Short mmCIF file of C-alpha atoms in Angstrom, two decimals:
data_model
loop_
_atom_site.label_atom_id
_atom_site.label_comp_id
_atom_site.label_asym_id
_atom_site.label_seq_id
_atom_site.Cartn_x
_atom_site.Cartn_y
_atom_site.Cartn_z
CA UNK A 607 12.66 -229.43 -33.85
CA UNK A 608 9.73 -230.95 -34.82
CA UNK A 609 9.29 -232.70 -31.74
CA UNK A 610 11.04 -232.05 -28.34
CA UNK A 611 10.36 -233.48 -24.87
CA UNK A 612 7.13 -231.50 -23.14
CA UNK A 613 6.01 -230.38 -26.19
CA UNK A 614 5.51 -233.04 -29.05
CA UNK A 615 6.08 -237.02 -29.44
CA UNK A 616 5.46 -237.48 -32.97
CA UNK A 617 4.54 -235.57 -36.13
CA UNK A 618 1.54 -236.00 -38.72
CA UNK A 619 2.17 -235.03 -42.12
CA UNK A 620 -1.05 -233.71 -44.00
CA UNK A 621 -1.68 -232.35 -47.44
CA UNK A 622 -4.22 -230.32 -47.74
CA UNK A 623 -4.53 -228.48 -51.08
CA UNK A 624 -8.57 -229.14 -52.08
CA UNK A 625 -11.01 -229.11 -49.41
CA UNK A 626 -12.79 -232.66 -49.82
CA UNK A 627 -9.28 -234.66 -48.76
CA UNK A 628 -9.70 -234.51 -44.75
CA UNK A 629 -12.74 -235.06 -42.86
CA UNK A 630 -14.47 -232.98 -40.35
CA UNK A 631 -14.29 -236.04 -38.08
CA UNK A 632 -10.45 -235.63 -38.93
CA UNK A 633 -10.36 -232.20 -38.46
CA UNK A 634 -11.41 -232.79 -34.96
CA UNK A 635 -9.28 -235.52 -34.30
CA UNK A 636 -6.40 -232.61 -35.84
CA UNK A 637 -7.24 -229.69 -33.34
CA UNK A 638 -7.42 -231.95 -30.08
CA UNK A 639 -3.79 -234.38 -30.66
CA UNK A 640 -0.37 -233.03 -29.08
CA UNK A 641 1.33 -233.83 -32.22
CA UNK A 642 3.03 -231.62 -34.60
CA UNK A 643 0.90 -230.81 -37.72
CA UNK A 644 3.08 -230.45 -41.06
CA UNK A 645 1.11 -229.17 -43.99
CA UNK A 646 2.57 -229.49 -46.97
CA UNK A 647 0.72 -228.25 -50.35
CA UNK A 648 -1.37 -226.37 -48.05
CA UNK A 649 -0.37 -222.22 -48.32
CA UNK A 650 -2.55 -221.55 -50.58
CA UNK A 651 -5.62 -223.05 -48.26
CA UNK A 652 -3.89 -221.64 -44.92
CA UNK A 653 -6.89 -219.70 -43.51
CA UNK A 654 -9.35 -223.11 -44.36
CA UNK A 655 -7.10 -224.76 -42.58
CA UNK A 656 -6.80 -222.41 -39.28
CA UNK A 657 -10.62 -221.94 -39.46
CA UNK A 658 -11.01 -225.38 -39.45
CA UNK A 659 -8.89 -225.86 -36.21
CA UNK A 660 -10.49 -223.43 -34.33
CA UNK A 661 -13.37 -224.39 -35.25
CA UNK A 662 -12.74 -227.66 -33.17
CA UNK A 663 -10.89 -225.69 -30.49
CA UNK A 664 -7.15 -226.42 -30.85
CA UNK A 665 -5.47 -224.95 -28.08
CA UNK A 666 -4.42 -222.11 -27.59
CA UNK A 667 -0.68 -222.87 -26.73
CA UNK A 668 -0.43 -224.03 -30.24
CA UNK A 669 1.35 -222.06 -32.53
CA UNK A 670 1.52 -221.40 -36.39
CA UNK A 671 4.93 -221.48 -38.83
CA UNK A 672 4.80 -220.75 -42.08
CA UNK A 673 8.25 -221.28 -43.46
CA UNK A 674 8.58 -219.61 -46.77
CA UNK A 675 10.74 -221.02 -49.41
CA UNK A 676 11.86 -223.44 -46.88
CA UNK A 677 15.20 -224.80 -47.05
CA UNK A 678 16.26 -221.91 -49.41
CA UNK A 679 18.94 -219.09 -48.88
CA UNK A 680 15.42 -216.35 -49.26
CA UNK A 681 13.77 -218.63 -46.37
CA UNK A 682 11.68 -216.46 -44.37
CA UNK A 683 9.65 -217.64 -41.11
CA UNK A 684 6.44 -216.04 -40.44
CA UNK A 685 4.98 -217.53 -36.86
CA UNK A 686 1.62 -216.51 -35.07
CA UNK A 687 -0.82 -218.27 -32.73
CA UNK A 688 -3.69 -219.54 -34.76
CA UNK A 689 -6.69 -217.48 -32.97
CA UNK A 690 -4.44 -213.93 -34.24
CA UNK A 691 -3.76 -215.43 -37.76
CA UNK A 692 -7.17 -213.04 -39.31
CA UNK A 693 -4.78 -209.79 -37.93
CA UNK A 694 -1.56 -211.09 -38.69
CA UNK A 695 -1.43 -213.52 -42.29
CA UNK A 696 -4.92 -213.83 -43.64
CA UNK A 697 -4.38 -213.53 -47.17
CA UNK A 698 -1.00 -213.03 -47.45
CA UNK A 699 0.68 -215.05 -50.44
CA UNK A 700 3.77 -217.28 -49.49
CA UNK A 701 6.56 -217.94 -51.66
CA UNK A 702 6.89 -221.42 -53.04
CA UNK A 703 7.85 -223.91 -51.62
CA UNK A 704 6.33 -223.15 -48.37
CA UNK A 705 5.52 -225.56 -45.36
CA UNK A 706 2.85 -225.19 -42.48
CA UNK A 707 4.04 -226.41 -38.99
CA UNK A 708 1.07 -226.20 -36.10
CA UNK A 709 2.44 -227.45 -32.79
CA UNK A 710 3.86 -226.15 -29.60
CA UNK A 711 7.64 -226.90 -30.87
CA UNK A 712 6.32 -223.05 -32.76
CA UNK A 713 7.45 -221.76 -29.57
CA UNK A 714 10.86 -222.96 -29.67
CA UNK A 715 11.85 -221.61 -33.02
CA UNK A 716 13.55 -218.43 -31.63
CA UNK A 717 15.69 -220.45 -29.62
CA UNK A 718 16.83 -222.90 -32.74
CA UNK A 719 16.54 -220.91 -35.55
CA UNK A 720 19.22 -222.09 -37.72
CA UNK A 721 18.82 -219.80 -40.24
CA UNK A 722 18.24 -215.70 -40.46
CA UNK A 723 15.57 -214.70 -42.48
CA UNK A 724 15.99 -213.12 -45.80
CA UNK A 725 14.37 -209.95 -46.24
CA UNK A 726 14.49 -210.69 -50.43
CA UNK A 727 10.58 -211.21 -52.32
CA UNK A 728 12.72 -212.89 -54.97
CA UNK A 729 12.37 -216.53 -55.82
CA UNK A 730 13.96 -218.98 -55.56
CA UNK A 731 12.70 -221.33 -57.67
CA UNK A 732 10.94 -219.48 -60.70
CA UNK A 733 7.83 -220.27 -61.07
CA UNK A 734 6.85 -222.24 -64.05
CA UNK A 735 2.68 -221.47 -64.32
CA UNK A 736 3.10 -220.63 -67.82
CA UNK A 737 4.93 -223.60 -69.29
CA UNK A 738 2.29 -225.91 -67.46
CA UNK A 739 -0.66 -223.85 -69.05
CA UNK A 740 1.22 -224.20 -72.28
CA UNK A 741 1.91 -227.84 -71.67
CA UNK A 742 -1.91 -228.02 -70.85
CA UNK A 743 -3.44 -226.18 -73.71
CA UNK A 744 -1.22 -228.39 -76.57
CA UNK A 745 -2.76 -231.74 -74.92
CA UNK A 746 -6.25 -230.20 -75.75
CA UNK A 747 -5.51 -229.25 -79.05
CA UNK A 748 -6.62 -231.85 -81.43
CA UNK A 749 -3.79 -232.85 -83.86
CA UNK A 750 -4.34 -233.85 -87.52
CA UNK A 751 -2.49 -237.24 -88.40
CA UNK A 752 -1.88 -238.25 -91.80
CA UNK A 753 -2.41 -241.23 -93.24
CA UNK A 754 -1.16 -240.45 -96.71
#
């Protein structure tokens, strides 16, 4: 659950995939709430984003969740508390799409996992980096248009 009675009352859904969207007054304001933190877009800048909440002290009861290719049958759930992420995930590479929940509902995901995790590296969803370079480098081209 992403909230549960002692542990959460509400839930703040954040992208953070470039570093100039949230401010370090918001940052702040991030480590020290009880709510649940949701990153979405935001594997890719995972250690920024724990750095940036220890820098401003989030507690230590509050745990990490990094739910690879969430919602999919090869949906694997990687949790750790945020001051052991540098031993346990720093730099690892999650499977798209993946979602980032910070909270102390973390702790309760033994107890309501609904769903095993898959021990498959496969994707899910392909990904589809080359057809958007492609895509990309054909709107740069410049096109000749006759007028004849």
């Amino acid at each position: 659950p992403l909230t549960a009675r002692g542990y959460s009352t509400a839930v703040r859904f954040v992208t953070y995939y470039k570093s100039d969207i949230v401010t370090d007054e918001y940052w702040k304001e991030l480590a020290n709430t009880n709510d649940t933190l949701i990153f979405y877009m935001s594997s890719e800048t995972l250690t920024t984003v724990v750095e940036k909440l220890t820098a401003n002290d989030i507690a230590k009861d509050k745990l990490l969740a990094v739910i690879e290719q969430a919602t999919t049958p090869y949906q694997k759930v990687h949790t750790s508390n945020l001051y052991e992420f540098d031993k346990k995930m720093k730099g690892k590479k999650f499977l798209s799409p993946s979602l980032v929940i910070i909270g102390k509902v973390v702790s309760l995901h033994k107890e309501f996992a609904w769903l095993a995790n898959n021990n498959s590296s496969e994707y899910y969803f392909k990904p589809i980096t080359s057809p958007i370079i492609a895509i990309a480098n054909n709107q740069n081209e410049k096109k000749h248009v006759s007028r004849a």
